[in-house]
Coordinates of C-alpha atoms in Angstrom, one line a residue:
M1 CA 16.2 -0.7 22.3
T2 CA 14.3 -1.8 25.3
S3 CA 13.1 -5.4 26.1
N4 CA 9.4 -4.4 25.6
I5 CA 10.1 -3.0 22.2
L6 CA 11.7 -6.7 21.4
I7 CA 9.0 -8.3 22.6
Q8 CA 6.4 -6.3 20.8
C9 CA 8.2 -6.8 17.8
G10 CA 9.3 -10.4 18.0
F11 CA 5.7 -11.5 19.0
Y12 CA 4.6 -9.8 15.9
L13 CA 6.9 -11.7 13.5
V14 CA 6.3 -14.8 15.3
V15 CA 2.7 -14.5 14.6
L16 CA 2.8 -13.2 11.3
L17 CA 5.4 -16.1 10.1
A18 CA 3.2 -18.9 12.0
L19 CA 0.2 -18.0 10.1
A20 CA 2.1 -17.9 6.7
K21 CA 1.9 -21.6 5.9
P22 CA -1.6 -22.5 6.9
L23 CA -3.0 -19.7 5.3
G24 CA -0.5 -20.1 2.1
E25 CA -1.5 -23.6 1.6
F26 CA -5.0 -22.7 1.3
F27 CA -4.6 -19.9 -1.0
A28 CA -2.8 -22.5 -3.1
R29 CA -5.8 -24.7 -3.4
V30 CA -8.3 -21.6 -3.9
L31 CA -6.0 -20.5 -7.1
A32 CA -5.8 -24.0 -8.3
G33 CA -9.5 -24.3 -8.3
E34 CA -9.7 -27.0 -5.7
R35 CA -12.4 -27.7 -3.3
T36 CA -11.7 -26.1 0.0
F37 CA -13.7 -25.9 3.3
L38 CA -15.5 -22.9 2.0
T39 CA -16.6 -24.5 -1.1
P40 CA -19.9 -25.5 0.4
A41 CA -20.7 -22.0 1.8
L42 CA -19.4 -19.9 -1.2
G43 CA -19.4 -22.3 -4.2
W44 CA -22.8 -21.6 -5.3
L45 CA -22.1 -17.7 -5.4
E46 CA -18.8 -18.7 -7.3
R47 CA -21.0 -20.3 -10.0
L48 CA -23.6 -17.6 -9.9
T49 CA -21.0 -15.1 -10.6
Y50 CA -19.7 -16.9 -13.7
K51 CA -23.4 -17.5 -15.0
A52 CA -24.2 -14.1 -14.3
S53 CA -21.1 -12.6 -16.0
G54 CA -21.0 -15.3 -18.8
V55 CA -17.8 -16.5 -18.1
D56 CA -16.4 -20.1 -18.6
P57 CA -13.8 -20.6 -15.7
Q58 CA -12.5 -23.6 -17.4
R59 CA -11.5 -21.7 -21.1
E60 CA -7.9 -20.7 -20.5
M61 CA -6.3 -17.4 -21.9
C62 CA -2.7 -16.8 -23.5
W63 CA -1.1 -14.1 -21.9
T64 CA -2.1 -11.1 -24.0
E65 CA -5.9 -12.0 -23.6
Y66 CA -5.3 -12.2 -19.8
A67 CA -3.6 -8.6 -19.8
V68 CA -6.3 -7.1 -21.8
A69 CA -8.9 -8.4 -19.5
A70 CA -7.1 -7.1 -16.5
L71 CA -6.7 -3.9 -18.0
L72 CA -10.3 -3.3 -19.1
F73 CA -11.5 -4.6 -15.9
N74 CA -9.5 -2.2 -13.9
F75 CA -10.3 1.0 -16.4
A76 CA -14.2 0.2 -16.1
G77 CA -13.7 0.2 -12.2
L78 CA -11.9 3.7 -12.4
L79 CA -14.7 5.3 -14.8
V80 CA -17.1 4.1 -12.1
L81 CA -15.4 5.4 -9.0
Y82 CA -15.1 8.5 -11.0
A83 CA -18.4 9.1 -11.9
L84 CA -19.6 8.1 -8.3
Q85 CA -17.7 11.1 -6.7
R86 CA -18.6 13.4 -9.4
F87 CA -22.5 12.6 -8.6
Q88 CA -22.4 11.8 -5.0
G89 CA -24.5 14.9 -4.2
F90 CA -27.4 13.5 -6.1
L91 CA -27.2 10.0 -4.6
P92 CA -28.3 8.3 -1.4
L93 CA -26.4 7.3 1.7
N94 CA -25.1 10.9 2.2
P95 CA -26.2 12.1 5.7
A96 CA -23.8 14.9 5.7
D97 CA -25.0 16.1 2.6
L98 CA -21.6 16.3 0.7
G99 CA -21.3 18.1 -2.9
A100 CA -19.4 16.4 -5.9
V101 CA -15.8 16.1 -5.4
S102 CA -13.7 18.3 -7.8
A103 CA -12.8 16.9 -11.2
D104 CA -9.2 16.6 -10.5
S105 CA -9.4 15.1 -6.9
S106 CA -11.8 12.6 -8.5
W107 CA -9.3 11.8 -11.0
N108 CA -6.7 11.2 -8.6
T109 CA -9.1 9.3 -5.9
A110 CA -10.2 7.0 -9.0
V111 CA -6.7 6.1 -10.0
S112 CA -5.6 5.6 -6.8
F113 CA -7.9 3.0 -5.7
A114 CA -8.1 1.4 -9.0
T115 CA -4.3 0.8 -8.9
N116 CA -4.2 -0.6 -5.3
T117 CA -2.6 2.7 -4.2
N118 CA -5.3 4.7 -2.1
W119 CA -3.2 7.8 -2.2
Q120 CA -5.5 10.5 -0.3
G121 CA -5.5 14.1 -1.0
Y122 CA -9.0 14.5 0.5
G123 CA -10.4 14.1 4.1
G124 CA -12.6 11.2 4.1
E125 CA -15.3 12.3 6.6
S126 CA -15.5 15.9 4.7
T127 CA -15.3 14.7 1.2
M128 CA -16.8 11.2 0.7
S129 CA -20.4 10.0 1.3
Y130 CA -21.3 6.8 2.8
L131 CA -22.2 5.4 -0.6
T132 CA -19.1 6.5 -2.4
Q133 CA -17.0 5.0 0.5
M134 CA -18.9 1.8 0.1
L135 CA -19.5 1.1 -3.5
G136 CA -16.6 3.2 -4.8
L137 CA -13.7 2.8 -2.3
A138 CA -14.6 -0.5 -0.4
V139 CA -15.2 -2.4 -4.1
Q140 CA -12.1 -1.1 -5.3
N141 CA -10.2 -2.2 -2.2
F142 CA -11.4 -5.9 -3.0
V143 CA -10.9 -6.0 -6.7
S144 CA -7.7 -4.0 -7.0
A145 CA -6.4 -6.4 -4.5
A146 CA -7.7 -9.5 -6.3
T147 CA -6.2 -8.5 -9.3
G148 CA -2.7 -8.4 -7.9
I149 CA -3.3 -11.8 -6.7
A150 CA -4.6 -13.2 -10.1
V151 CA -1.5 -11.5 -12.1
L152 CA 0.8 -13.3 -9.4
A153 CA -1.2 -16.8 -10.1
A154 CA -0.8 -16.5 -13.8
L155 CA 2.9 -15.8 -13.1
I156 CA 3.3 -19.1 -10.9
R157 CA 1.6 -20.7 -13.5
G158 CA 4.1 -19.8 -16.1
F159 CA 6.7 -21.4 -13.8
A160 CA 4.9 -24.3 -13.3
R161 CA 3.6 -25.4 -16.8
K162 CA 5.6 -27.0 -19.4
Q163 CA 5.2 -26.1 -23.1
A164 CA 1.7 -24.4 -22.6
G165 CA 0.1 -21.6 -24.4
T166 CA -1.9 -20.5 -21.6
I167 CA -1.6 -19.0 -18.1
G168 CA -5.0 -19.5 -16.5
N169 CA -8.5 -17.6 -16.8
F170 CA -8.4 -13.9 -15.3
W171 CA -11.9 -13.7 -14.3
A172 CA -11.8 -17.3 -12.6
D173 CA -8.6 -15.8 -10.6
L174 CA -10.4 -12.5 -9.7
T175 CA -13.4 -14.3 -8.4
R176 CA -11.8 -17.0 -6.3
S177 CA -9.5 -14.4 -4.8
T178 CA -12.3 -12.1 -3.8
L179 CA -14.5 -14.5 -2.5
Y180 CA -12.4 -17.3 -0.8
I181 CA -9.5 -15.0 0.5
L182 CA -10.3 -11.3 0.8
L183 CA -14.2 -11.6 1.6
P184 CA -13.6 -14.3 4.5
L185 CA -10.5 -12.8 6.0
S186 CA -12.1 -9.2 5.7
L187 CA -15.5 -10.4 7.5
I188 CA -13.9 -11.9 10.1
L189 CA -11.3 -8.9 11.0
A190 CA -13.9 -6.4 10.7
L191 CA -16.1 -8.3 13.3
A192 CA -12.9 -8.1 15.5
L193 CA -12.6 -4.5 15.0
V194 CA -16.4 -3.7 15.9
S195 CA -15.7 -5.3 19.2
Q196 CA -12.8 -3.0 19.9
G197 CA -15.1 0.0 19.1
V198 CA -14.3 0.7 15.6
V199 CA -17.6 2.2 14.0
Q200 CA -19.9 0.3 11.7
T201 CA -22.9 2.3 11.1
F202 CA -25.3 4.2 8.8
G203 CA -26.4 6.8 11.2
P204 CA -25.6 10.4 10.6
Y205 CA -22.6 12.4 12.2
V206 CA -23.5 13.3 15.7
K207 CA -22.9 16.4 17.8
A208 CA -21.1 16.3 21.0
Q209 CA -20.2 19.0 24.0
T210 CA -16.9 19.4 24.5
V211 CA -15.5 19.9 28.2
E212 CA -14.1 23.2 27.6
K213 CA -14.6 26.2 25.3
V214 CA -12.3 26.1 21.9
E215 CA -11.6 29.4 20.5
Y216 CA -11.1 29.7 16.6
E217 CA -11.2 32.2 13.7
E218 CA -13.2 32.0 10.5
P219 CA -13.8 34.8 7.6
R220 CA -16.5 37.1 8.5
K221 CA -19.2 37.0 5.9
G222 CA -21.1 40.0 4.2
A223 CA -24.8 40.2 3.3
D224 CA -24.0 38.1 0.0
D225 CA -22.5 35.3 2.3
K226 CA -19.3 35.8 0.7
P227 CA -15.9 36.4 3.1
L228 CA -15.0 40.1 3.6
M229 CA -11.7 41.0 2.2
D230 CA -9.3 43.9 3.6
K231 CA -7.5 46.2 1.8
D232 CA -4.6 43.9 1.3
G233 CA -7.3 41.5 -0.2
K234 CA -7.2 39.0 2.7
P235 CA -10.3 37.7 4.5
V236 CA -11.3 39.5 7.6
M237 CA -11.1 36.8 10.3
E238 CA -13.2 37.1 13.2
K239 CA -12.7 35.1 16.8
K240 CA -15.6 32.7 17.9
T241 CA -16.1 30.1 20.7
T242 CA -17.7 26.9 20.8
Q243 CA -18.3 23.7 22.9
E244 CA -19.7 21.8 19.9
Q245 CA -17.8 19.2 18.2
I246 CA -19.2 17.0 15.2
L247 CA -18.3 13.4 15.3
P248 CA -18.3 11.6 11.8
L249 CA -19.6 8.2 11.7
G250 CA -20.1 5.7 9.1
P251 CA -19.4 2.0 7.8
A252 CA -15.7 2.1 8.9
A253 CA -15.2 -1.3 10.1
S254 CA -15.7 -3.3 6.9
Q255 CA -13.7 -0.8 4.7
V256 CA -10.9 -0.8 7.4
A257 CA -10.5 -4.6 7.3
V258 CA -10.3 -4.8 3.5
K259 CA -8.1 -1.5 3.4
Q260 CA -5.4 -3.5 5.6
L261 CA -5.7 -7.0 4.4
G262 CA -5.7 -6.1 0.7
T263 CA -2.8 -3.4 1.0
N264 CA -4.8 -0.8 0.1
G265 CA -4.7 1.7 3.0
G266 CA -7.2 4.4 2.4
G267 CA -8.4 5.7 5.5
F268 CA -12.5 6.4 5.9
F269 CA -11.2 9.2 8.4
N270 CA -8.7 11.7 7.3
V271 CA -6.2 10.6 10.0
N272 CA -6.4 7.1 8.9
S273 CA -5.5 4.4 11.6
A274 CA -4.6 7.0 13.7
H275 CA -8.2 7.9 14.2
P276 CA -9.9 6.3 17.3
F277 CA -12.9 5.3 15.4
E278 CA -10.7 3.5 12.9
N279 CA -8.4 2.1 15.6
A280 CA -9.3 2.4 18.9
T281 CA -7.2 -0.1 21.0
P282 CA -3.8 -1.8 21.1
L283 CA -5.4 -5.0 20.1
S284 CA -7.3 -3.5 17.1
N285 CA -3.8 -1.8 16.4
F286 CA -2.2 -5.4 16.4
L287 CA -5.0 -7.0 14.6
E288 CA -4.6 -4.2 11.8
L289 CA -0.9 -4.3 11.6
L290 CA -0.8 -7.9 11.5
S291 CA -3.5 -8.1 8.4
I292 CA -1.1 -5.5 6.4
L293 CA 1.6 -8.2 5.7
L294 CA -0.2 -11.4 6.6
I295 CA -1.6 -12.3 2.8
G296 CA 1.7 -10.8 1.3
G297 CA 3.6 -13.4 3.5
A298 CA 1.1 -16.4 3.0
L299 CA 1.6 -15.8 -0.7
C300 CA 5.1 -16.6 -0.7
I301 CA 4.2 -20.2 0.8
T302 CA 1.7 -20.4 -2.1
F303 CA 4.0 -19.7 -4.6
G304 CA 6.3 -22.7 -3.2
R305 CA 3.3 -25.0 -3.0
M306 CA 2.3 -24.0 -6.7
V307 CA 5.7 -24.6 -8.1
G308 CA 6.1 -28.0 -6.5
D309 CA 9.0 -27.1 -4.0
L310 CA 8.1 -25.3 -0.7
R311 CA 11.7 -24.5 -0.2
Q312 CA 11.3 -21.8 -2.9
G313 CA 8.6 -19.8 -1.1
W314 CA 10.5 -20.2 2.2
A315 CA 13.5 -18.8 0.5
I316 CA 11.5 -15.5 -0.6
L317 CA 9.9 -15.1 2.7
A318 CA 13.2 -15.3 4.4
A319 CA 14.5 -12.7 2.2
M320 CA 11.8 -10.4 2.5
T321 CA 11.9 -11.1 6.5
I322 CA 15.6 -10.3 6.6
V323 CA 15.4 -6.8 5.1
F324 CA 12.2 -5.9 6.8
V325 CA 13.8 -6.7 10.4
G326 CA 16.9 -4.7 9.6
L327 CA 14.6 -1.6 8.5
I328 CA 12.4 -2.2 11.7
A329 CA 15.5 -1.7 13.9
V330 CA 16.8 1.4 12.1
A331 CA 13.1 2.8 12.3
V332 CA 12.6 2.0 16.1
I333 CA 16.3 3.1 17.3
S334 CA 16.1 6.5 15.5
E335 CA 12.8 7.3 16.8
Q336 CA 13.6 6.1 20.3
S337 CA 16.7 8.2 20.2
G338 CA 14.9 11.3 19.5
N339 CA 16.1 14.8 18.5
P340 CA 19.4 15.5 20.2
I341 CA 18.5 19.2 19.4
L342 CA 16.1 19.2 22.5
A343 CA 18.8 18.0 24.8
Q344 CA 21.2 20.8 23.6
A345 CA 18.8 23.4 23.5
G346 CA 18.0 23.8 27.1
A347 CA 18.9 23.6 30.2
D348 CA 15.3 22.8 31.3
A349 CA 14.6 19.3 32.3
Q350 CA 11.5 19.2 30.3
A351 CA 13.5 19.2 27.2
S352 CA 15.8 16.8 28.3
A353 CA 13.3 14.6 29.0
L354 CA 11.4 14.8 25.9
S355 CA 14.8 14.0 24.1
S356 CA 15.4 11.0 26.4
G357 CA 11.8 9.8 26.1
G358 CA 12.5 9.6 22.1
N359 CA 10.6 11.3 19.3
M360 CA 6.9 11.1 20.6
E361 CA 5.8 14.1 18.0
G362 CA 3.2 13.1 15.7
K363 CA 2.3 9.7 17.6
E364 CA -0.6 8.4 19.5
V365 CA 0.1 7.8 23.1
R366 CA -1.7 5.0 23.2
F367 CA 0.6 3.4 20.8
G368 CA 3.7 4.7 21.4
I369 CA 7.0 5.0 19.5
A370 CA 7.6 1.1 19.1
N371 CA 4.1 0.6 17.6
S372 CA 4.4 3.5 15.2
A373 CA 7.8 2.9 14.1
L374 CA 6.7 -0.7 13.4
W375 CA 3.5 0.3 11.6
A376 CA 5.4 2.5 9.7
T377 CA 7.8 0.1 8.4
A378 CA 5.3 -2.4 7.7
T379 CA 2.9 -0.4 5.7
T380 CA 5.7 0.6 3.2
A381 CA 7.1 -2.6 3.3
A382 CA 3.7 -3.6 2.1
S383 CA 2.1 -1.2 -0.5
N384 CA -0.5 -0.4 2.0
G385 CA -0.1 3.1 2.9
S386 CA -2.1 3.2 6.0
V387 CA -0.7 5.2 8.7
N388 CA -1.2 5.3 12.8
S389 CA 1.4 8.0 13.2
M390 CA 2.9 11.1 11.2
H391 CA 5.4 10.0 9.1
D392 CA 6.2 13.6 8.3
S393 CA 7.1 14.1 12.0
F394 CA 9.5 11.3 12.3
T395 CA 13.3 11.8 12.7
P396 CA 15.2 12.1 9.5
L397 CA 16.5 8.5 9.6
G398 CA 13.0 7.4 11.0
G399 CA 11.5 8.9 7.9
L400 CA 14.1 7.5 5.7
V401 CA 12.9 4.0 6.3
P402 CA 9.4 4.3 5.0
M403 CA 10.6 6.1 1.9
W404 CA 13.3 3.5 1.0
N405 CA 11.3 0.8 1.6
M406 CA 8.9 2.2 -1.3
Q407 CA 11.9 3.0 -3.3
L408 CA 13.1 -0.8 -3.1
G409 CA 9.9 -1.4 -5.4
E410 CA 7.5 -2.5 -2.5
V411 CA 9.0 -5.8 -2.7
I412 CA 9.8 -6.5 1.0
F413 CA 6.5 -8.3 1.5
G414 CA 4.9 -5.7 -0.9
G415 CA 1.5 -5.4 -2.2
V416 CA -1.2 -8.5 -2.3
G417 CA 0.3 -10.4 -4.9
S418 CA 2.0 -7.5 -6.5
G419 CA 4.8 -7.7 -3.8
L420 CA 5.9 -11.2 -4.8
Y421 CA 5.4 -10.9 -8.5
G422 CA 7.8 -7.8 -7.9
M423 CA 10.3 -9.8 -6.1
L424 CA 10.3 -12.7 -8.4
M425 CA 11.4 -9.8 -11.1
F426 CA 14.5 -9.4 -8.9
A427 CA 15.0 -13.0 -8.5
L428 CA 15.1 -13.2 -12.4
I429 CA 17.9 -10.7 -12.4
A430 CA 19.5 -12.2 -9.4
V431 CA 20.1 -15.7 -11.0
F432 CA 20.6 -14.0 -14.5
I433 CA 23.8 -12.1 -12.8
A434 CA 24.8 -15.5 -11.3
G435 CA 24.7 -17.1 -14.7
L436 CA 26.9 -14.3 -16.0
M437 CA 29.4 -15.0 -13.2
I438 CA 30.0 -18.8 -14.7
G439 CA 29.4 -17.9 -18.2
R440 CA 25.9 -20.2 -18.8
T441 CA 22.4 -19.3 -19.5
P442 CA 20.8 -18.9 -15.8
E443 CA 18.0 -20.9 -14.8
Y444 CA 15.1 -20.7 -12.5
L445 CA 12.7 -23.3 -11.3
G446 CA 13.7 -25.1 -14.5
K447 CA 13.1 -22.6 -16.8
K448 CA 15.9 -20.9 -18.4
I449 CA 15.8 -17.1 -18.0
E450 CA 16.8 -15.6 -21.5
A451 CA 16.8 -12.1 -23.2
F452 CA 13.2 -11.8 -23.1
E453 CA 12.7 -12.5 -19.4
V454 CA 15.7 -10.2 -18.8
K455 CA 14.6 -7.4 -20.5
M456 CA 10.6 -7.3 -19.4
A457 CA 12.1 -8.0 -15.7
S458 CA 14.1 -4.7 -16.5
V459 CA 11.2 -2.9 -17.5
A460 CA 9.2 -3.9 -14.2
I461 CA 12.3 -3.0 -12.0
L462 CA 13.3 0.2 -13.5
L463 CA 9.8 2.0 -14.3
P464 CA 9.1 3.0 -10.9
P465 CA 12.4 4.9 -10.2
L466 CA 12.0 6.5 -13.5
V467 CA 8.5 7.7 -12.5
V468 CA 9.5 8.7 -8.9
L469 CA 12.7 10.6 -10.3
V470 CA 11.2 12.3 -12.9
G471 CA 8.0 13.5 -11.1
T472 CA 10.1 14.7 -8.1
A473 CA 12.2 16.8 -10.8
I474 CA 9.4 18.0 -12.3
A475 CA 7.9 19.2 -9.3
V476 CA 10.7 21.1 -7.5
L477 CA 11.2 22.9 -11.0
V478 CA 7.8 24.4 -11.4
E479 CA 5.7 26.6 -9.3
P480 CA 2.5 24.7 -8.7
G481 CA 5.0 21.9 -7.2
K482 CA 6.8 24.1 -5.0
A483 CA 3.7 25.8 -3.7
G484 CA 2.6 22.5 -2.0
V485 CA 5.5 22.3 0.0
A486 CA 5.1 23.4 3.7
N487 CA 8.8 23.2 4.8
P488 CA 11.5 24.9 3.2
G489 CA 15.0 23.2 2.6
A490 CA 15.8 19.7 2.7
H491 CA 12.4 18.5 4.7
G492 CA 10.5 20.0 1.8
F493 CA 12.5 18.4 -0.7
S494 CA 11.8 15.1 1.4
E495 CA 8.2 15.7 1.3
I496 CA 8.0 15.8 -2.4
L497 CA 10.4 12.8 -3.2
Y498 CA 8.1 11.0 -0.6
G499 CA 5.1 11.7 -2.4
F500 CA 6.3 10.7 -6.0
S501 CA 8.0 7.5 -4.1
S502 CA 4.6 6.8 -2.7
A503 CA 2.7 7.3 -5.9
G504 CA 5.3 5.6 -8.2
N505 CA 5.3 2.4 -6.1
N506 CA 1.6 2.4 -5.4
N507 CA 1.6 2.7 -1.7
G508 CA -0.5 5.7 -0.7
S509 CA 1.4 7.0 2.6
A510 CA 2.5 10.5 2.8
F511 CA 4.8 13.3 4.5
A512 CA 1.7 15.1 5.2
G513 CA 3.5 18.5 5.1
L514 CA 3.0 18.2 1.4
G515 CA -0.2 19.7 0.3
A516 CA -1.0 17.7 -2.4
N517 CA -4.9 18.2 -2.9
S518 CA -4.1 20.7 -6.0
P519 CA -5.0 20.4 -9.9
F520 CA -1.0 19.6 -10.3
Y521 CA -0.4 17.1 -7.6
N522 CA -3.7 15.3 -8.4
T523 CA -3.0 15.0 -12.0
A524 CA 0.6 14.2 -11.8
L525 CA 0.5 11.8 -9.0
G526 CA -2.6 10.4 -10.9
F527 CA -0.5 9.3 -13.9
A528 CA 2.6 8.4 -11.6
M529 CA -0.2 5.7 -10.1
L530 CA -1.1 4.5 -13.5
F531 CA 2.4 3.8 -14.8
A532 CA 3.6 2.2 -11.9
R533 CA 0.6 -0.3 -11.7
Y534 CA -0.1 -1.3 -15.4
W535 CA 3.4 -0.9 -17.0
L536 CA 4.5 -3.6 -14.2
I537 CA 1.5 -6.1 -14.9
V538 CA 2.0 -6.2 -18.6
P539 CA 5.8 -7.1 -18.7
V540 CA 5.1 -9.6 -15.7
L541 CA 2.4 -11.3 -17.7
A542 CA 4.5 -11.2 -20.8
I543 CA 7.3 -13.3 -18.7
A544 CA 4.4 -15.5 -17.4
G545 CA 3.5 -16.5 -21.3
S546 CA 7.0 -16.8 -22.1
L547 CA 7.9 -19.2 -19.3
A548 CA 4.9 -21.3 -19.6
A549 CA 5.6 -21.8 -23.3
K550 CA 9.1 -23.3 -22.3
K551 CA 10.2 -26.8 -21.5
T552 CA 11.6 -27.6 -18.2
V553 CA 15.4 -28.4 -18.1
A554 CA 17.2 -30.5 -15.6
A555 CA 19.4 -28.9 -13.0
G556 CA 23.1 -29.4 -13.8
P557 CA 26.2 -28.8 -11.9
G558 CA 26.2 -25.2 -12.9
T559 CA 22.9 -24.5 -11.8
L560 CA 22.1 -22.2 -8.7
P561 CA 20.1 -23.8 -6.0
T562 CA 17.5 -21.1 -5.3
H563 CA 16.3 -22.3 -1.9
G564 CA 19.5 -22.1 0.0
L565 CA 21.6 -19.2 1.9
L566 CA 23.5 -18.4 -1.0
F567 CA 20.6 -17.4 -3.1
I568 CA 18.7 -15.5 -0.2
V569 CA 21.9 -13.5 0.2
L570 CA 22.1 -12.7 -3.7
L571 CA 18.4 -11.9 -4.0
I572 CA 18.7 -9.4 -0.7
G573 CA 21.9 -8.0 -2.6
T574 CA 20.3 -7.2 -5.8
V575 CA 17.3 -5.7 -4.2
L576 CA 19.5 -3.2 -2.1
I577 CA 22.0 -2.5 -4.7
V578 CA 19.5 -1.6 -7.1
G579 CA 17.6 0.5 -4.6
A580 CA 20.7 2.2 -3.5
L581 CA 22.2 3.2 -6.7
T582 CA 19.1 4.6 -7.7
F583 CA 17.9 6.5 -4.9
V584 CA 20.8 7.5 -2.7
P585 CA 21.8 10.6 -4.4
A586 CA 18.0 11.8 -4.1
L587 CA 18.1 10.8 -0.4
A588 CA 21.5 12.7 0.0
L589 CA 19.7 15.8 -0.9
G590 CA 16.6 15.0 1.6
P591 CA 16.8 12.9 4.8
I592 CA 20.5 12.2 4.6
V593 CA 21.4 16.0 4.7
E594 CA 18.6 16.6 7.2
H595 CA 20.0 14.2 9.6
L596 CA 23.2 15.9 9.3
Q597 CA 21.8 19.1 9.8
M598 CA 19.8 18.0 13.1
L599 CA 23.2 16.6 14.4
A600 CA 24.7 20.0 14.0
A601 CA 21.7 21.5 15.8
K602 CA 20.7 23.5 12.7

């Protein structure tokens, strides 16, 4: 690993951690309903929102009412987004005159964006109108992220409150998270991205002349404007040349900003953050990469501040960062090492140079290996899913890192809000294990962790692996599942496993060799995303309600301190062991065996 790589990765981590405390402190004040420096500018809008929607922000909810409000709100957003896609051909702001999105793709996309997954089986510039992108996708980028923050706020109140029957007001948490956290940060980032050349316009697509002629083939059409078929039933192809290229435009910068900050990840254009109109320069790449983990890291400090002990937040953040750094090292070293088959293949200097220069396949030269591997690790450590390189072209071990990141449950920073409440589920299991070791009821932040909390935490931890493994098993057994695989053997299995790992953990990235825009995958992955999001939210809120009703107990001689090194190690061990025991057998059939085949030059 070169000094240049160490400097880039080190600088990224230093800036990320330096911003965590001031932002985390600010978020804590927002979620507590306190006055901040933004209150004079946005307070009137918050009050107007409550008045227009008939919400009393002071009326608290029990956990069941909070859960119902969250589920109904998200379901309504899902329906609106589905309708926008189906009727976009009749709606304005559609300069490319794009028609209705198919029913199965509309279902998949609506579920994907409502659940903060942002899995995309379509090409943005060739499928979605400007209106659908803004009113549908960008709005869900805000409210799905705000839902995660709201659920986290409710769980934190469960730890902080004593013998209370309520955990906050969902509508107030949703509104404050959107107005005071996501909106201002998105505005700042969008302006910075526009300054770097990321497009933000309502203008129509434009035509450009290419320097050289491009040859391509397309089906020959008959008098009825339908493709002509040969005797084998295949389209008759004819060669054509052109020097014309269509450049898609649109209001991209505003959506890119919130897609990164809200750990959404859905690309305005098909190739996501590898597209120069979404990610134009090394500076825009750094800002987008920083924003992926920014709020997730800061919320750890918010947690510490709201429970009255900042050390608790720093301990969680330290556990996340340690695992993250280890995975960065594996990804960067694997990609920098390249493919030894290239060196073995030949005798020519070009092959040897390609091998020694690392694996540049599927990567943008303006970002290089280090920034591509760092992005792949960060985007899957968060439930973000944006990409600036082709994960499908990574080396086997390089591709294993983002896959396993997701399979750990998206808790290494994780999604906005959802990553931290997922990590807190592992923390409950960790203190439960510690309690078993000494034969006493475990405690966390002064609350006894009893059978109900352990059962609910187990459901939250074990449901995503169940969704991933069952979905993958079905896909490799049925013809529609196997039909989407572009590569045979171990890598083809990895493509399917990656797809369900992404959907089952609300990430959204893909091994793009999998043709997932089909009725089978659109439907199956849609249900995977639904289960992975809402079957976690409900047990998390149930735990919040249970903890809020408990009294606080004083720490005793047998209480495990949850702010020190021992707890950090125990928490990391719990996360890694659960991930290893659950997924290593499946990984052995995919990237691990593929790596062994690569070493054997097969």
